[in-house]
Coordinates of C-alpha atoms in Angstrom, one line a residue:
X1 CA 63.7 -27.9 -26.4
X2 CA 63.1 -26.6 -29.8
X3 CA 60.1 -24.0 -29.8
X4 CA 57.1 -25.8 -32.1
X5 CA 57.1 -24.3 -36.2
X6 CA 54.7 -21.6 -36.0
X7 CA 51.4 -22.9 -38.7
X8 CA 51.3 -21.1 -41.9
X9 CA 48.8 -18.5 -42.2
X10 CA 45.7 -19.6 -44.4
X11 CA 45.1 -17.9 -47.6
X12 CA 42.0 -15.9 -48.0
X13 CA 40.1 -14.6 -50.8
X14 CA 41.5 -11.2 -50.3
X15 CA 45.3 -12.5 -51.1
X16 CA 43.5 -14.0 -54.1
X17 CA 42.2 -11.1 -55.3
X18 CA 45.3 -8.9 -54.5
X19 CA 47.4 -10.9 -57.0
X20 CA 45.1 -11.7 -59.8
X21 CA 44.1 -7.8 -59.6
X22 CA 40.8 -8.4 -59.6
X23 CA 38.1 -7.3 -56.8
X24 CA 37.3 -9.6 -54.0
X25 CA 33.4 -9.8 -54.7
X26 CA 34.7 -11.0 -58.7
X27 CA 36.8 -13.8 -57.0
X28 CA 33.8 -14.6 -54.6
X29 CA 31.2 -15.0 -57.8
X30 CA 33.7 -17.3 -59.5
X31 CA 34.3 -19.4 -56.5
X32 CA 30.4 -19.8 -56.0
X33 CA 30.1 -20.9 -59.5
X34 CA 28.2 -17.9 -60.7
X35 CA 28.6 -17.6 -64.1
X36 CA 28.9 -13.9 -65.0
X37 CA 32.2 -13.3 -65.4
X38 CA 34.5 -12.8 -68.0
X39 CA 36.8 -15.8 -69.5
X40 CA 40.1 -13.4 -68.8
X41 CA 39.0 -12.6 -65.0
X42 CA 38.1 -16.2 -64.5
X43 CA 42.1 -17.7 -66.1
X44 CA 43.5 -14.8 -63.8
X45 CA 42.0 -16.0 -60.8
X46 CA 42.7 -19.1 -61.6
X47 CA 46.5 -18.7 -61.5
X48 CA 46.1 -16.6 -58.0
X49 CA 44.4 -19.6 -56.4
X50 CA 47.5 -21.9 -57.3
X51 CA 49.9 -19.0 -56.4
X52 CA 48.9 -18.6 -53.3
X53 CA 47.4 -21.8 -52.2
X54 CA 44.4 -21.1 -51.5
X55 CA 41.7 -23.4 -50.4
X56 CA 38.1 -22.9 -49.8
X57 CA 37.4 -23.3 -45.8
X58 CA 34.4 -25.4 -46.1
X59 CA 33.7 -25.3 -42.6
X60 CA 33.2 -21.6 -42.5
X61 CA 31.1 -22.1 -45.8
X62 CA 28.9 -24.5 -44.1
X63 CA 28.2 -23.0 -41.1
X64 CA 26.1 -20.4 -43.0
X65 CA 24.3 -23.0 -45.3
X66 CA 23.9 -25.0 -42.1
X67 CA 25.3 -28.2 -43.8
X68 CA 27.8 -30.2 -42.8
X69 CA 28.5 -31.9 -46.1
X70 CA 28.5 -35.8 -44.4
X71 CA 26.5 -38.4 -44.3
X72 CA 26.7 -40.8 -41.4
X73 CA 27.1 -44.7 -41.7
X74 CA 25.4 -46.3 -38.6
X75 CA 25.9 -49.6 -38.3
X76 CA 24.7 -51.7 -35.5
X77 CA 27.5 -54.6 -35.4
X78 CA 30.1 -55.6 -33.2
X79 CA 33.7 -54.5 -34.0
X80 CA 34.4 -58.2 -34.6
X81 CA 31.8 -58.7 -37.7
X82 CA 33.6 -55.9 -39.5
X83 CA 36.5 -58.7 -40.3
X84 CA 34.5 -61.0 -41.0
X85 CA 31.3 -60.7 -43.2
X86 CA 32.3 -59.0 -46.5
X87 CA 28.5 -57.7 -47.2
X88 CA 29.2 -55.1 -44.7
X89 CA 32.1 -53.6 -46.5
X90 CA 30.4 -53.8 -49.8
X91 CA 27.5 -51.8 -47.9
X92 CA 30.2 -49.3 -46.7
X93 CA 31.9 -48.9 -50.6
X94 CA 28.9 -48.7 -52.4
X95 CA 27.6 -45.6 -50.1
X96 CA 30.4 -44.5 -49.8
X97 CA 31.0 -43.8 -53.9
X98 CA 27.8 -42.4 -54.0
X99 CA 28.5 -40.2 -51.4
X100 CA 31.8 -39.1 -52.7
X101 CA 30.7 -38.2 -56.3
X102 CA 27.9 -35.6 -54.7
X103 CA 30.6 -33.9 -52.8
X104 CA 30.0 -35.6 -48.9
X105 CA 32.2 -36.9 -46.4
X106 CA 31.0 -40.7 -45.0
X107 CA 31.0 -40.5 -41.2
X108 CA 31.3 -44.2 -40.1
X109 CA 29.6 -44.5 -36.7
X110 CA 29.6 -48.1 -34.9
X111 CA 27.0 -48.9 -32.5
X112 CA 28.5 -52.2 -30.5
X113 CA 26.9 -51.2 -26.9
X114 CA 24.4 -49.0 -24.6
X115 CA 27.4 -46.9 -24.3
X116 CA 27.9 -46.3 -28.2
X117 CA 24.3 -45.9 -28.2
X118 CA 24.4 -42.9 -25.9
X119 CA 27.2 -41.2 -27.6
X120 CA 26.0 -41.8 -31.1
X121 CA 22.6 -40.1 -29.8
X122 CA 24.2 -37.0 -28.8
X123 CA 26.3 -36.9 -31.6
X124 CA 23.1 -36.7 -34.0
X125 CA 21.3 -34.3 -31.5
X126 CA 24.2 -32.2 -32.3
X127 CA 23.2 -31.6 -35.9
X128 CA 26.9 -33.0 -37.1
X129 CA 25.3 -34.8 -40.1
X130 CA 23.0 -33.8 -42.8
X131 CA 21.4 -37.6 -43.1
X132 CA 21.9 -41.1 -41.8
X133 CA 22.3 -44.6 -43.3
X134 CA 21.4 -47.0 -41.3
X135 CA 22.3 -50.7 -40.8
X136 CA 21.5 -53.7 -39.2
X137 CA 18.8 -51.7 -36.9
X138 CA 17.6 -53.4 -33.9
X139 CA 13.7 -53.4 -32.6
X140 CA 13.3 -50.5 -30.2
X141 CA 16.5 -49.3 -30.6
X142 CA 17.0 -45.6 -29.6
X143 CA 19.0 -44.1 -32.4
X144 CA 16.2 -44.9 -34.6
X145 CA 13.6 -43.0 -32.6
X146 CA 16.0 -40.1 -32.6
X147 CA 16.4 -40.0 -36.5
X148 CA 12.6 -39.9 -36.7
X149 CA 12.1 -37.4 -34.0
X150 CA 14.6 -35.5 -36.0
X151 CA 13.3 -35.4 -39.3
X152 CA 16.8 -36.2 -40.2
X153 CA 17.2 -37.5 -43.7
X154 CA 17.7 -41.4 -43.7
X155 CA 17.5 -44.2 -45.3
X156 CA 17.6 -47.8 -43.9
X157 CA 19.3 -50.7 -45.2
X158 CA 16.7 -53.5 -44.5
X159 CA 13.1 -52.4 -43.6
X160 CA 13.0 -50.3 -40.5
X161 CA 12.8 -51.9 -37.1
X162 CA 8.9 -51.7 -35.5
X163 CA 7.5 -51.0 -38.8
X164 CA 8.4 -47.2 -39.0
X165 CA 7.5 -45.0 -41.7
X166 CA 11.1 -44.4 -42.9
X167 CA 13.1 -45.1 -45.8
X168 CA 14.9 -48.4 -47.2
X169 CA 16.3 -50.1 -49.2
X170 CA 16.3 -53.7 -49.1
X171 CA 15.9 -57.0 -50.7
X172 CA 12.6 -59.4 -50.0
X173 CA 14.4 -61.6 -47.3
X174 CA 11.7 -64.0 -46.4
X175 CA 10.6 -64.5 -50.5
X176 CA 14.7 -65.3 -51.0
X177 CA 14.5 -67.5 -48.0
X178 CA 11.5 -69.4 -49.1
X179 CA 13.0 -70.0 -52.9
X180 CA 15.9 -71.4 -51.4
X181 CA 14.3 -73.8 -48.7
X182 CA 12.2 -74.8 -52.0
X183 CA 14.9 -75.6 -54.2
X184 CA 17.0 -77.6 -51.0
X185 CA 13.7 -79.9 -50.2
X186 CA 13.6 -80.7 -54.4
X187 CA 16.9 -81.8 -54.2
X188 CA 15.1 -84.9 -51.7
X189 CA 15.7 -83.9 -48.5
X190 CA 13.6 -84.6 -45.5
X191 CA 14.6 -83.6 -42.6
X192 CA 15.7 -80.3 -42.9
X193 CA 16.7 -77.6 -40.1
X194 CA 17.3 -74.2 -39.7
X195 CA 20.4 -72.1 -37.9
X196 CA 18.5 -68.5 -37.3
X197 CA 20.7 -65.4 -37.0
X198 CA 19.7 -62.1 -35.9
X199 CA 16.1 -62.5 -34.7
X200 CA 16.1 -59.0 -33.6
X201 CA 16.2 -57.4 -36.7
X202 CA 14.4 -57.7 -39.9
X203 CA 16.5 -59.4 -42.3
X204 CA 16.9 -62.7 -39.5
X205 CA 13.5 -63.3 -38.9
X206 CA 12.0 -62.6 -42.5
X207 CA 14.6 -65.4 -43.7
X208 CA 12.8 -67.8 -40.6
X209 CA 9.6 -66.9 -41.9
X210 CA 10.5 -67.8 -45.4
X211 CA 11.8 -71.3 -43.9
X212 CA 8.5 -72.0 -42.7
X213 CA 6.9 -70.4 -45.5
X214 CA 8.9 -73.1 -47.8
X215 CA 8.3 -76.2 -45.3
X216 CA 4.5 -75.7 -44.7
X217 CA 3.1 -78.7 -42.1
X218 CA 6.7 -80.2 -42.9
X219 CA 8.4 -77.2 -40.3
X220 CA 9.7 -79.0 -36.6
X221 CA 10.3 -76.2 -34.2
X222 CA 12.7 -78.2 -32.9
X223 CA 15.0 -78.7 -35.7
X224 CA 15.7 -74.5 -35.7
X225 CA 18.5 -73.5 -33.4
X226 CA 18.5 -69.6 -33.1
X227 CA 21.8 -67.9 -32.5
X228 CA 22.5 -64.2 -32.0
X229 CA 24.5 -62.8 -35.0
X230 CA 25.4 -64.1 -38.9
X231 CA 29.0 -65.1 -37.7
X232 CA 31.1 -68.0 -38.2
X233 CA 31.0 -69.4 -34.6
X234 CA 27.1 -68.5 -34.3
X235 CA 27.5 -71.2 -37.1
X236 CA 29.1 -73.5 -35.4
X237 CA 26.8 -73.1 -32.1
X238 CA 23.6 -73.8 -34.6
X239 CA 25.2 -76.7 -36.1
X240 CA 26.3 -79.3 -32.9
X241 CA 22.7 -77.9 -31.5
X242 CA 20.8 -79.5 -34.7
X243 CA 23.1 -82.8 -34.5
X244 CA 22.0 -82.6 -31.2
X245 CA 18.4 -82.9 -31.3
X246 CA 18.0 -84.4 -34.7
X247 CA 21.6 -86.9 -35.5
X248 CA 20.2 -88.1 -38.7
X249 CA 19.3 -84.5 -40.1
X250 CA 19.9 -83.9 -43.8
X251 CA 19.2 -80.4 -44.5
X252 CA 20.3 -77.3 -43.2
X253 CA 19.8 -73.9 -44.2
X254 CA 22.2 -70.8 -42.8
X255 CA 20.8 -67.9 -42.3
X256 CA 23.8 -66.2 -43.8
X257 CA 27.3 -67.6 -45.7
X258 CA 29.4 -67.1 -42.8
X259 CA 26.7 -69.0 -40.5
X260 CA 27.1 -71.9 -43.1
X261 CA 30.7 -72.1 -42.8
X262 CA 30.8 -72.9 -39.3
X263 CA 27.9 -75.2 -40.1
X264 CA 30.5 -76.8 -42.6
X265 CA 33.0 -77.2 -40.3
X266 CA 31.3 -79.3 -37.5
X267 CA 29.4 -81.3 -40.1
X268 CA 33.3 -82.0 -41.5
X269 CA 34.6 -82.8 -37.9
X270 CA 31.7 -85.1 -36.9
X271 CA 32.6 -86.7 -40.3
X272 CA 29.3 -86.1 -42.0
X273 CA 30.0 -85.8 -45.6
X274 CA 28.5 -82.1 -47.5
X275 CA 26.8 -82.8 -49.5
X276 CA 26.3 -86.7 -49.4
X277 CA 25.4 -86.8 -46.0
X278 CA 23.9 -83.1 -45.2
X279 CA 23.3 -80.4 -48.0
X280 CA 24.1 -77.4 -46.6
X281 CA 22.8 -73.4 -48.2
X282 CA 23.7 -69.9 -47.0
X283 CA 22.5 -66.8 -47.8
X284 CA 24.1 -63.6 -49.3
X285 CA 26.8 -65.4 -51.9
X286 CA 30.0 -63.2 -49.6
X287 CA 33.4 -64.5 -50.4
X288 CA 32.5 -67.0 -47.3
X289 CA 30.3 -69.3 -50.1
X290 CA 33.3 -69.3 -52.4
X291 CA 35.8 -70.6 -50.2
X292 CA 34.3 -73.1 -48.5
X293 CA 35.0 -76.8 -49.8
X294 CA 32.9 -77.5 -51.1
X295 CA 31.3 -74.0 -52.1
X296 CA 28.1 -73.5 -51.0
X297 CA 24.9 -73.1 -53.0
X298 CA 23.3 -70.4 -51.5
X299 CA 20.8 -66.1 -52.5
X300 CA 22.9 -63.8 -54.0
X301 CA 21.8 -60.2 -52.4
X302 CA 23.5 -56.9 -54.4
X303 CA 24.9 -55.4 -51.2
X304 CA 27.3 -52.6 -52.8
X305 CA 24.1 -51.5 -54.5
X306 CA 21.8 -51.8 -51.2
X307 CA 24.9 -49.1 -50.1
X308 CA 25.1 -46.9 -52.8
X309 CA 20.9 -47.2 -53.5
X310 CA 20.8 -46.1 -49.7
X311 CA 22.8 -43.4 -50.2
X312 CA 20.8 -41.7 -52.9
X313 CA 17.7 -42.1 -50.9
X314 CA 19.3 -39.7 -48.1
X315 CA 20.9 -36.9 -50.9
X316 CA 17.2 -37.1 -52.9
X317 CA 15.8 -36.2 -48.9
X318 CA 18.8 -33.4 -48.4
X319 CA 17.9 -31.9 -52.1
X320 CA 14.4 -31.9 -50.8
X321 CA 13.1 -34.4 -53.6
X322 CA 10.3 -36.6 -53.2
X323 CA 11.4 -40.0 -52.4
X324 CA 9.5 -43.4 -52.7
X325 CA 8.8 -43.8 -49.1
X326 CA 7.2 -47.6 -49.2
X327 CA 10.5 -48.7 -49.1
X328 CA 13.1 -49.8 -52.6
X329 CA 13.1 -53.7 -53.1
X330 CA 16.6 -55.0 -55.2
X331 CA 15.9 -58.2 -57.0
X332 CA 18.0 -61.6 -55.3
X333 CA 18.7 -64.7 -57.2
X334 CA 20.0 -68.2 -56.2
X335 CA 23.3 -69.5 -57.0
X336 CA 23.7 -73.0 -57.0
X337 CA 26.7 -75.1 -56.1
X338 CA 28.6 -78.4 -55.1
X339 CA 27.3 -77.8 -51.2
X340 CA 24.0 -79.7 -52.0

């Protein structure tokens, strides 16, 4: 068996300043951005770096500042939603450039069970990240108790869970859902249910609220079907429950695009006809409400900026900025089409 290539030494500051002639403190100033030094010294040093290949070892660097330099994404989903709901990976992007143009690394931590929940605990309590982003937060959930108990700089997409005092970013679910369920009874029709996603978090039962909100003395308990998650067969779940205890309904509102889809789908195999039969809205406007047939008419939310607003909460708290603590509200508008 062929013994393993021994690893190439790493380049160090000294090496640097051997071949650029220069003294090592000269070569440290200029790599620290210090700006007393002379044009010549800095064009020598220059050349030495790329002679030599040197590269800065930011983990020794941030051991001192005690910084990591990363940002975790915690996202409270199962695996499965990551393929299919888009507004999650416009979350993740729009951090994620934030992130990447202030110099930090995105940590992408998924919380799916009691187990995940465990290990992403200790791997906060470890002080492995300088801030948190946080998504799809639960009520009493434990990681959110730790990253108060911390200190650690956050910043919540969607308000927090229990009415903490922490930082988000979010839109006004329940004023969206209201405008919606509004604009769906204008349109003439009467009997009008609900599928309701998430009710453990914020963003699911601000949108039921808004429902009600929108239908007044009008609202039938019965005509709500609540489902656990904003997924395509949570959609379809909601929807034969509705038929079930209301056949002639001719409304429905989806507490999220994907929801709607599978709405649409047993609406289209118990032949009811969308919109002629049942009008049918979703919420988010995700590539879900654009390729449905028809498309659906539903609130468009910014999500890449909820990301990348998200992320400049947590590097104002790193910075040690003051920071609008009463939480950041994005505007929503509805988009309208052939679904109703």
């Amino acid at each position: 068996m062929a013994p393993l290539p021994s690893r190439k030494k790493r380049a160090t500051i000294l090496d640097v300043a051997t071949v650029a002639g220069i003294s090592r403190g000269t070569v440290s100033r200029v790599l620290n951005g210090e700006r007393y030094v002379s044009a010549e010294a800095r064009e020598a040093i220059d050349k030495a770096i790329k002679a030599v290949g040197y590269v800065p070892n930011t983990a020794a660097r941030n051991l001192v500042r005690q910084r990591s330099q990363a940002v975790g994404l915690l996202i409270h989903e199962p695996h499965s939603l990551f393929l299919e709901d888009p507004n999650l990976g416009s979350i993740i992007l729009g951090a994620n450039t934030v992130l990447s143009q202030a110099g930090y690394q995105m940590v992408c931590l998924i919380i799916d069970s009691e187990r995940d929940e465990t290990r992403v605990g200790q791997y906060l309590n470890g002080g492995s990240i300088d801030g948190a982003i946080v998504v799809s937060a639960r009520e009493n959930d434990h990681i959110t108790e730790i990253i108060e108990n911390l200190g650690l700089p956050s910043a919540f997409v969607g308000p927090p869970p229990n009415h903490r005092p922490l930082p988000f970013v979010s839109i006004n679910n329940r004023q969206a859902a209201a405008e919606i369920t509004a604009k769906l009874m204008a349109s003439g029709r009467t009997q009008i249910g609900m599928i309701a996603s998430a009710l453990d978090r914020a963003s699911g039962a601000d949108r039921l609220e808004g429902f009600k909100d929108a239908l007044g003395s009008s609202y039938r308990p019965e005509l709500v079907a609540k489902v656990d998650r904003f997924s395509f067969d949570a959609g379809t779940a909601g929807m034969r429950e509705l038929l079930a205890a209301c056949p002639t309904i001719d409304g429905v509102f989806a507490s999220s695009d994907a929801v709607a889809a599978g709405a649409l789908s047993i609406l289209q195999q118990t032949g009811h006809r969308v919109p002629d039969d049942v009008a049918l809205i979703g919420f988010d406007d995700s590539s879900w409400a654009k390729r449905t047939n028809p498309p659906l008419s539903t609130v468009h939310q910014p999500a890449s900026e909820l990301g990348s607003c998200a992320a400049e909460l947590v590097l104002a708290q790193i910075k040690g900025r003051e920071i609008n603590r009463d939480g950041v509200y994005l505007e929503t508008s509805i988009v309208w089409r052939e679904s109703v």
